[in-house]
PDB file of C-alpha atoms and ligand atoms in Angstrom:
ATOM      1  CA  MET A   1     227.024  45.791 144.352  1.00  0.00           C
ATOM      2  CA  LYS A   2     230.629  46.811 144.025  1.00  0.00           C
ATOM      3  CA  PHE A   3     231.853  45.809 147.477  1.00  0.00           C
ATOM      4  CA  ALA A   4     231.456  42.757 149.709  1.00  0.00           C
ATOM      5  CA  LEU A   5     233.157  41.778 152.936  1.00  0.00           C
ATOM      6  CA  VAL A   6     235.940  39.282 152.312  1.00  0.00           C
ATOM      7  CA  GLU A   7     238.022  38.240 155.297  1.00  0.00           C
ATOM      8  CA  GLY A   8     236.885  41.338 157.128  1.00  0.00           C
ATOM      9  CA  GLY A   9     237.716  43.874 154.423  1.00  0.00           C
ATOM     10  CA  ARG A  10     235.693  45.514 151.673  1.00  0.00           C
ATOM     11  CA  LYS A  11     236.690  43.903 148.396  1.00  0.00           C
ATOM     12  CA  GLU A  12     235.619  44.172 144.779  1.00  0.00           C
ATOM     13  CA  ALA A  13     234.446  41.071 142.957  1.00  0.00           C
ATOM     14  CA  THR A  14     237.085  38.793 141.425  1.00  0.00           C
ATOM     15  CA  PRO A  15     236.337  35.551 139.590  1.00  0.00           C
ATOM     16  CA  ALA A  16     235.105  32.664 141.780  1.00  0.00           C
ATOM     17  CA  SER A  17     235.327  34.628 145.018  1.00  0.00           C
ATOM     18  CA  ARG A  18     232.774  34.643 147.800  1.00  0.00           C
ATOM     19  CA  GLY A  19     231.989  37.126 150.495  1.00  0.00           C
ATOM     20  CA  GLU A  20     229.376  38.549 152.796  1.00  0.00           C
ATOM     21  CA  CYS A  21     226.871  41.269 152.061  1.00  0.00           C
ATOM     22  CA  PRO A  22     227.873  44.407 153.987  1.00  0.00           C
ATOM     23  CA  GLY A  23     224.167  45.102 154.449  1.00  0.00           C
ATOM     24  CA  CYS A  24     222.720  41.882 155.836  1.00  0.00           C
ATOM     25  CA  GLY A  25     225.679  39.538 156.267  1.00  0.00           C
ATOM     26  CA  ALA A  26     224.251  36.932 153.884  1.00  0.00           C
ATOM     27  CA  SER A  27     226.603  35.171 151.525  1.00  0.00           C
ATOM     28  CA  VAL A  28     227.251  36.791 148.175  1.00  0.00           C
ATOM     29  CA  ILE A  29     228.989  35.455 145.111  1.00  0.00           C
ATOM     30  CA  ALA A  30     231.186  37.241 142.608  1.00  0.00           C
ATOM     31  CA  LYS A  31     229.649  37.697 139.168  1.00  0.00           C
ATOM     32  CA  CYS A  32     232.512  38.232 136.788  1.00  0.00           C
ATOM     33  CA  GLY A  33     231.166  37.774 133.301  1.00  0.00           C
ATOM     34  CA  THR A  34     231.811  39.601 130.068  1.00  0.00           C
ATOM     35  CA  LYS A  35     228.453  41.342 129.626  1.00  0.00           C
ATOM     36  CA  LYS A  36     227.888  43.098 132.934  1.00  0.00           C
ATOM     37  CA  LEU A  37     230.208  44.958 135.253  1.00  0.00           C
ATOM     38  CA  TRP A  38     231.901  42.661 137.727  1.00  0.00           C
ATOM     39  CA  HIS A  39     229.767  42.756 140.839  1.00  0.00           C
ATOM     40  CA  TRP A  40     228.573  40.844 143.869  1.00  0.00           C
ATOM     41  CA  ALA A  41     225.122  39.278 144.104  1.00  0.00           C
ATOM     42  CA  HIS A  42     223.275  37.613 146.978  1.00  0.00           C
ATOM     43  CA  SER A  43     223.383  33.824 146.668  1.00  0.00           C
ATOM     44  CA  SER A  44     219.682  33.777 147.419  1.00  0.00           C
ATOM     45  CA  VAL A  45     217.459  35.553 144.932  1.00  0.00           C
ATOM     46  CA  ARG A  46     216.368  38.477 147.051  1.00  0.00           C
ATOM     47  CA  ASN A  47     218.436  41.527 147.706  1.00  0.00           C
ATOM     48  CA  CYS A  48     218.314  42.773 151.285  1.00  0.00           C
ATOM     49  CA  ASP A  49     217.817  46.374 150.142  1.00  0.00           C
ATOM     50  CA  ARG A  50     214.471  46.621 148.377  1.00  0.00           C
ATOM     51  CA  TRP A  51     215.570  49.945 146.860  1.00  0.00           C
ATOM     52  CA  TRP A  52     218.452  48.318 145.086  1.00  0.00           C
ATOM     53  CA  GLU A  53     218.570  48.699 141.322  1.00  0.00           C
ATOM     54  CA  PRO A  54     220.865  46.782 138.989  1.00  0.00           C
ATOM     55  CA  GLU A  55     224.130  48.620 138.729  1.00  0.00           C
ATOM     56  CA  THR A  56     224.908  50.160 135.340  1.00  0.00           C
ATOM     57  CA  ALA A  57     228.233  51.465 134.052  1.00  0.00           C
ATOM     58  CA  TRP A  58     226.772  54.902 134.707  1.00  0.00           C
ATOM     59  CA  HIS A  59     226.292  54.046 138.429  1.00  0.00           C
ATOM     60  CA  ARG A  60     229.742  52.573 138.737  1.00  0.00           C
ATOM     61  CA  GLY A  61     231.366  55.540 137.013  1.00  0.00           C
ATOM     62  CA  TRP A  62     229.719  57.937 139.438  1.00  0.00           C
ATOM     63  CA  LYS A  63     230.579  55.879 142.523  1.00  0.00           C
ATOM     64  CA  ASN A  64     234.185  55.838 141.406  1.00  0.00           C
ATOM     65  CA  GLU A  65     234.320  59.632 141.509  1.00  0.00           C
ATOM     66  CA  PHE A  66     234.267  59.344 145.309  1.00  0.00           C
ATOM     67  CA  PRO A  67     236.572  57.663 147.835  1.00  0.00           C
ATOM     68  CA  ALA A  68     235.915  53.924 148.213  1.00  0.00           C
ATOM     69  CA  PRO A  69     234.876  54.139 151.901  1.00  0.00           C
ATOM     70  CA  TRP A  70     232.074  56.517 150.879  1.00  0.00           C
ATOM     71  CA  GLN A  71     230.646  54.101 148.314  1.00  0.00           C
ATOM     72  CA  GLU A  72     227.785  51.711 149.176  1.00  0.00           C
ATOM     73  CA  VAL A  73     227.393  52.765 152.758  1.00  0.00           C
ATOM     74  CA  ARG A  74     225.095  50.776 155.013  1.00  0.00           C
ATOM     75  CA  CYS A  75     222.472  52.957 156.690  1.00  0.00           C
ATOM     76  CA  ILE A  76     220.132  51.790 159.430  1.00  0.00           C
ATOM     77  CA  ALA A  77     217.142  53.809 160.623  1.00  0.00           C
ATOM     78  CA  PRO A  78     216.145  53.780 164.320  1.00  0.00           C
ATOM     79  CA  ASP A  79     213.370  51.295 163.440  1.00  0.00           C
ATOM     80  CA  GLY A  80     215.932  48.939 161.939  1.00  0.00           C
ATOM     81  CA  GLU A  81     215.159  49.572 158.282  1.00  0.00           C
ATOM     82  CA  LEU A  82     218.311  48.969 156.288  1.00  0.00           C
ATOM     83  CA  HIS A  83     219.442  50.548 153.047  1.00  0.00           C
ATOM     84  CA  ILE A  84     222.697  50.963 151.234  1.00  0.00           C
ATOM     85  CA  ALA A  85     223.416  54.504 150.086  1.00  0.00           C
ATOM     86  CA  ASP A  86     225.202  54.781 146.743  1.00  0.00           C
ATOM     87  CA  VAL A  87     227.527  57.381 148.230  1.00  0.00           C
ATOM     88  CA  LYS A  88     227.576  58.833 151.706  1.00  0.00           C
ATOM     89  CA  THR A  89     230.053  61.642 152.244  1.00  0.00           C
ATOM     90  CA  GLU A  90     232.103  62.194 155.375  1.00  0.00           C
ATOM     91  CA  ALA A  91     229.757  65.048 156.238  1.00  0.00           C
ATOM     92  CA  GLY A  92     226.805  62.617 156.120  1.00  0.00           C
ATOM     93  CA  PHE A  93     225.337  63.702 152.796  1.00  0.00           C
ATOM     94  CA  VAL A  94     223.802  60.914 150.718  1.00  0.00           C
ATOM     95  CA  LEU A  95     224.041  60.875 146.916  1.00  0.00           C
ATOM     96  CA  GLU A  96     221.584  58.570 145.208  1.00  0.00           C
ATOM     97  CA  PHE A  97     222.369  57.728 141.596  1.00  0.00           C
ATOM     98  CA  GLN A  98     219.089  56.981 139.873  1.00  0.00           C
ATOM     99  CA  HIS A  99     218.968  55.341 136.480  1.00  0.00           C
ATOM    100  CA  SER A 100     215.604  53.580 136.425  1.00  0.00           C
ATOM    101  CA  ASN A 101     212.220  55.165 136.953  1.00  0.00           C
ATOM    102  CA  ILE A 102     211.073  55.633 140.527  1.00  0.00           C
ATOM    103  CA  SER A 103     207.533  56.196 141.788  1.00  0.00           C
ATOM    104  CA  PRO A 104     206.732  59.420 143.666  1.00  0.00           C
ATOM    105  CA  ILE A 105     205.911  57.324 146.750  1.00  0.00           C
ATOM    106  CA  GLU A 106     209.224  55.510 146.740  1.00  0.00           C
ATOM    107  CA  ARG A 107     211.039  58.745 146.044  1.00  0.00           C
ATOM    108  CA  ALA A 108     209.405  60.439 149.022  1.00  0.00           C
ATOM    109  CA  SER A 109     210.231  57.541 151.316  1.00  0.00           C
ATOM    110  CA  ARG A 110     213.894  57.645 150.320  1.00  0.00           C
ATOM    111  CA  GLU A 111     214.014  61.388 150.791  1.00  0.00           C
ATOM    112  CA  SER A 112     212.699  61.132 154.314  1.00  0.00           C
ATOM    113  CA  TYR A 113     214.838  58.079 155.107  1.00  0.00           C
ATOM    114  CA  TYR A 114     218.106  59.704 154.099  1.00  0.00           C
ATOM    115  CA  GLY A 115     217.269  63.265 155.115  1.00  0.00           C
ATOM    116  CA  SER A 116     220.283  65.124 153.782  1.00  0.00           C
ATOM    117  CA  MET A 117     220.508  63.851 150.241  1.00  0.00           C
ATOM    118  CA  VAL A 118     220.539  64.791 146.595  1.00  0.00           C
ATOM    119  CA  TRP A 119     219.439  62.846 143.549  1.00  0.00           C
ATOM    120  CA  LEU A 120     221.669  62.394 140.572  1.00  0.00           C
ATOM    121  CA  VAL A 121     219.582  61.241 137.628  1.00  0.00           C
ATOM    122  CA  ASP A 122     220.730  59.527 134.465  1.00  0.00           C
ATOM    123  CA  GLY A 123     219.341  61.897 131.837  1.00  0.00           C
ATOM    124  CA  GLY A 124     220.440  59.583 129.034  1.00  0.00           C
ATOM    125  CA  ARG A 125     217.990  56.768 129.799  1.00  0.00           C
ATOM    126  CA  LEU A 126     215.155  57.929 127.516  1.00  0.00           C
ATOM    127  CA  LYS A 127     216.156  59.423 124.214  1.00  0.00           C
ATOM    128  CA  ASN A 128     213.355  61.984 124.040  1.00  0.00           C
ATOM    129  CA  ASP A 129     214.170  63.563 127.380  1.00  0.00           C
ATOM    130  CA  LEU A 130     217.091  65.659 126.176  1.00  0.00           C
ATOM    131  CA  PRO A 131     215.434  67.257 123.100  1.00  0.00           C
ATOM    132  CA  LYS A 132     212.335  68.098 125.135  1.00  0.00           C
ATOM    133  CA  PHE A 133     214.414  69.518 127.966  1.00  0.00           C
ATOM    134  CA  GLN A 134     216.313  71.531 125.355  1.00  0.00           C
ATOM    135  CA  THR A 135     213.073  73.065 124.092  1.00  0.00           C
ATOM    136  CA  THR A 136     212.198  74.122 127.641  1.00  0.00           C
ATOM    137  CA  VAL A 137     215.654  75.590 128.220  1.00  0.00           C
ATOM    138  CA  GLN A 138     215.361  77.732 125.104  1.00  0.00           C
ATOM    139  CA  ALA A 139     212.023  79.209 126.165  1.00  0.00           C
ATOM    140  CA  ALA A 140     212.560  79.446 129.930  1.00  0.00           C
ATOM    141  CA  PRO A 141     212.530  82.898 131.575  1.00  0.00           C
ATOM    142  CA  VAL A 142     215.840  83.900 133.118  1.00  0.00           C
ATOM    143  CA  ILE A 143     215.711  84.434 136.880  1.00  0.00           C
ATOM    144  CA  ASP A 144     219.372  85.322 137.186  1.00  0.00           C
ATOM    145  CA  ALA A 145     222.037  85.826 134.562  1.00  0.00           C
ATOM    146  CA  ALA A 146     225.068  85.159 136.760  1.00  0.00           C
ATOM    147  CA  PRO A 147     225.024  82.438 137.677  1.00  0.00           C
ATOM    148  CA  LEU A 148     222.355  81.503 135.198  1.00  0.00           C
ATOM    149  CA  ARG A 149     219.103  80.289 136.727  1.00  0.00           C
ATOM    150  CA  LEU A 150     216.051  79.520 134.642  1.00  0.00           C
ATOM    151  CA  LEU A 151     212.432  79.205 135.660  1.00  0.00           C
ATOM    152  CA  MET A 152     210.510  76.153 134.494  1.00  0.00           C
ATOM    153  CA  HIS A 153     207.039  74.792 135.069  1.00  0.00           C
ATOM    154  CA  ASP A 154     207.075  71.426 136.761  1.00  0.00           C
ATOM    155  CA  ARG A 155     205.229  69.907 133.803  1.00  0.00           C
ATOM    156  CA  ALA A 156     207.297  71.658 131.157  1.00  0.00           C
ATOM    157  CA  ASN A 157     208.791  68.427 129.806  1.00  0.00           C
ATOM    158  CA  PRO A 158     208.630  64.726 130.687  1.00  0.00           C
ATOM    159  CA  LEU A 159     211.862  64.593 132.679  1.00  0.00           C
ATOM    160  CA  VAL A 160     211.049  67.625 134.813  1.00  0.00           C
ATOM    161  CA  GLU A 161     207.502  66.332 135.306  1.00  0.00           C
ATOM    162  CA  ARG A 162     208.706  62.892 136.430  1.00  0.00           C
ATOM    163  CA  TRP A 163     210.597  64.457 139.332  1.00  0.00           C
ATOM    164  CA  ALA A 164     207.905  66.982 140.224  1.00  0.00           C
ATOM    165  CA  GLY A 165     207.273  67.241 143.943  1.00  0.00           C
ATOM    166  CA  SER A 166     210.785  66.224 144.892  1.00  0.00           C
ATOM    167  CA  ARG A 167     211.805  67.748 148.204  1.00  0.00           C
ATOM    168  CA  ARG A 168     215.520  67.387 147.570  1.00  0.00           C
ATOM    169  CA  PRO A 169     217.716  68.838 144.834  1.00  0.00           C
ATOM    170  CA  VAL A 170     217.727  66.806 141.656  1.00  0.00           C
ATOM    171  CA  PHE A 171     220.801  66.904 139.419  1.00  0.00           C
ATOM    172  CA  VAL A 172     220.376  65.607 135.892  1.00  0.00           C
ATOM    173  CA  ASP A 173     223.343  64.137 134.061  1.00  0.00           C
ATOM    174  CA  PHE A 174     222.900  64.141 130.291  1.00  0.00           C
ATOM    175  CA  GLY A 175     226.416  62.789 129.880  1.00  0.00           C
ATOM    176  CA  GLU A 176     228.252  63.799 126.761  1.00  0.00           C
ATOM    177  CA  SER A 177     225.124  65.178 125.116  1.00  0.00           C
ATOM    178  CA  GLN A 178     223.879  68.442 126.547  1.00  0.00           C
ATOM    179  CA  PRO A 179     221.171  70.978 125.896  1.00  0.00           C
ATOM    180  CA  GLU A 180     222.816  73.440 123.538  1.00  0.00           C
ATOM    181  CA  LEU A 181     223.979  76.556 125.308  1.00  0.00           C
ATOM    182  CA  PRO A 182     226.637  78.250 123.231  1.00  0.00           C
ATOM    183  CA  PHE A 183     228.221  80.029 126.187  1.00  0.00           C
ATOM    184  CA  ILE A 184     228.957  76.799 128.025  1.00  0.00           C
ATOM    185  CA  ALA A 185     232.250  75.553 126.650  1.00  0.00           C
ATOM    186  CA  ASP A 186     232.959  71.879 126.146  1.00  0.00           C
ATOM    187  CA  GLU A 187     232.922  71.145 129.865  1.00  0.00           C
ATOM    188  CA  GLN A 188     230.398  68.644 131.198  1.00  0.00           C
ATOM    189  CA  VAL A 189     227.385  70.109 132.854  1.00  0.00           C
ATOM    190  CA  LEU A 190     224.772  68.858 135.303  1.00  0.00           C
ATOM    191  CA  TRP A 191     221.351  70.468 135.554  1.00  0.00           C
ATOM    192  CA  ARG A 192     220.228  71.155 139.083  1.00  0.00           C
ATOM    193  CA  LEU A 193     216.435  71.213 139.496  1.00  0.00           C
ATOM    194  CA  GLN A 194     214.903  72.702 142.606  1.00  0.00           C
ATOM    195  CA  TYR A 195     211.190  72.168 142.982  1.00  0.00           C
ATOM    196  CA  LEU A 196     209.641  74.952 145.010  1.00  0.00           C
ATOM    197  CA  GLU A 197     207.157  73.618 147.512  1.00  0.00           C
ATOM    198  CA  LYS A 198     203.479  74.390 147.028  1.00  0.00           C
ATOM    199  CA  THR A 199     204.080  75.889 143.591  1.00  0.00           C
ATOM    200  CA  ASN A 200     204.572  74.534 140.097  1.00  0.00           C
ATOM    201  CA  ASN A 201     207.881  76.358 139.828  1.00  0.00           C
ATOM    202  CA  VAL A 202     211.204  74.721 139.221  1.00  0.00           C
ATOM    203  CA  VAL A 203     214.504  76.564 139.251  1.00  0.00           C
ATOM    204  CA  ALA A 204     216.926  75.018 136.769  1.00  0.00           C
ATOM    205  CA  THR A 205     220.620  75.817 137.114  1.00  0.00           C
ATOM    206  CA  PRO A 206     223.426  74.401 134.977  1.00  0.00           C
ATOM    207  CA  VAL A 207     226.466  73.605 137.134  1.00  0.00           C
ATOM    208  CA  SER A 208     229.801  72.158 136.177  1.00  0.00           C
ATOM    209  CA  ARG A 209     230.127  68.440 136.736  1.00  0.00           C
ATOM    210  CA  SER A 210     233.602  68.738 138.220  1.00  0.00           C
ATOM    211  CA  SER A 211     232.404  71.345 140.730  1.00  0.00           C
ATOM    212  CA  PHE A 212     229.603  68.988 141.804  1.00  0.00           C
ATOM    213  CA  ILE A 213     232.191  66.351 142.615  1.00  0.00           C
ATOM    214  CA  GLY A 214     234.439  68.900 144.338  1.00  0.00           C
ATOM    215  CA  TYR A 215     231.509  70.193 146.365  1.00  0.00           C
ATOM    216  CA  PHE A 216     230.902  66.805 147.952  1.00  0.00           C
ATOM    217  CA  ARG A 217     234.507  65.623 148.070  1.00  0.00           C
ATOM    218  CA  ASN A 218     236.112  68.631 149.678  1.00  0.00           C
ATOM    219  CA  GLY A 219     233.566  71.345 150.255  1.00  0.00           C
ATOM    220  CA  GLY A 220     234.279  73.328 147.098  1.00  0.00           C
ATOM    221  CA  ARG A 221     231.710  75.572 145.492  1.00  0.00           C
ATOM    222  CA  LEU A 222     229.110  74.561 142.957  1.00  0.00           C
ATOM    223  CA  ARG A 223     230.025  76.498 139.853  1.00  0.00           C
ATOM    224  CA  GLY A 224     227.347  77.851 137.568  1.00  0.00           C
ATOM    225  CA  TYR A 225     227.563  79.766 134.308  1.00  0.00           C
ATOM    226  CA  ARG A 226     227.204  83.367 133.312  1.00  0.00           C
ATOM    227  CA  LEU A 227     224.695  84.387 130.684  1.00  0.00           C
ATOM    228  CA  PRO A 228     226.594  86.483 128.152  1.00  0.00           C
ATOM    229  CA  GLN A 229     225.394  90.002 127.447  1.00  0.00           C
ATOM    230  CA  LEU A 230     224.663  89.165 123.855  1.00  0.00           C
ATOM    231  CA  ARG A 231     221.565  87.216 124.757  1.00  0.00           C
ATOM    232  CA  ALA A 232     218.796  89.688 125.352  1.00  0.00           C
ATOM    233  CA  ARG A 233     217.545  89.302 128.862  1.00  0.00           C
ATOM    234  CA  PRO A 234     213.918  88.243 128.847  1.00  0.00           C
ATOM    235  CA  THR A 235     211.788  90.585 130.865  1.00  0.00           C
ATOM    236  CA  MET A 236     210.652  89.265 134.196  1.00  0.00           C
ATOM    237  CA  ARG A 237     210.190  92.668 135.783  1.00  0.00           C
ATOM    238  CA  SER A 238     206.665  92.028 136.923  1.00  0.00           C
ATOM    239  CA  GLY A 239     206.646  89.633 139.795  1.00  0.00           C
ATOM    240  CA  ARG A 240     210.402  89.298 139.742  1.00  0.00           C
ATOM    241  CA  ARG A 241     210.960  91.033 143.057  1.00  0.00           C
ATOM    242  CA  GLY A 242     208.362  88.906 144.803  1.00  0.00           C
ATOM    243  CA  PHE A 243     209.790  85.761 143.315  1.00  0.00           C
ATOM    244  CA  GLU A 244     213.324  86.639 144.344  1.00  0.00           C
ATOM    245  CA  ASN A 245     212.250  87.412 147.874  1.00  0.00           C
ATOM    246  CA  TYR A 246     210.549  84.056 147.946  1.00  0.00           C
ATOM    247  CA  MET A 247     213.724  82.380 146.749  1.00  0.00           C
ATOM    248  CA  GLN A 248     215.850  84.153 149.321  1.00  0.00           C
ATOM    249  CA  ARG A 249     213.624  83.089 152.179  1.00  0.00           C
ATOM    250  CA  LYS A 250     213.621  79.623 150.746  1.00  0.00           C
ATOM    251  CA  GLU A 251     217.373  79.408 150.485  1.00  0.00           C
ATOM    252  CA  ALA A 252     217.918  80.871 153.917  1.00  0.00           C
ATOM    253  CA  ARG A 253     215.931  77.971 155.307  1.00  0.00           C
ATOM    254  CA  ARG A 254     217.974  75.386 153.478  1.00  0.00           C
ATOM    255  CA  ARG A 255     221.306  75.049 155.140  1.00  0.00           C
ATOM    256  CA  ARG A 256     223.399  73.966 152.230  1.00  0.00           C
ATOM    257  CA  PHE A 257     221.128  74.062 149.214  1.00  0.00           C
TER     258      PHE A 257
HETATM  259 ZN1   ZN B 301     222.351  41.779 151.848  1.00  0.00          ZN
END
């Protein structure tokens, strides 16, 4: 973890320092080597949060996009179950940064534990995920051109399939590499996946990375992209109206997403 309690304040690890875990109060020691990010680790082997995953540079980079008091926030359920959210915004929204694989059961339990949350997934973990996602993007029917929203099947490619059944929005971060979309300039993009309950449909929306951060930091708008006129619009006339009505009802029920 990035922060521990040292003399009552939240401090980052420095060589040979000691502190207390903000989660359980156990003693933690600073790990300040050359291979891994400087971090704190419990002196005893076990971590108090069983959902904890080893922190990568990708995790740390994302945490650092948000104010320090929002990072690694201790959350306790009414039954006493304790977890540390990667980021919890002032408005109470939890952002979970997920690098390693997670089982559908564990995913569902985190979604119900945190309630208002989104997933941010490291799309660079497996090298085949991006090219396969790219193939799906190229073939996907267009639901809306502005902002662009594509329709995918929840088993269209391994990454989308792995998150199938998620009840919260999933944002995929492919980092510097991106599915090729000529109309998206060099800006970094996240792919928002919304799995529609009781269907195999997924709505995939590219949004700008900086607008994602702005959305959670200061209530800005998520910014999508406009499909240029030069790309012929695939026909979705049949069933389109019904699908859009479905989406509208769906979105009306979700307060913020
Ligand atoms: Zn602890």
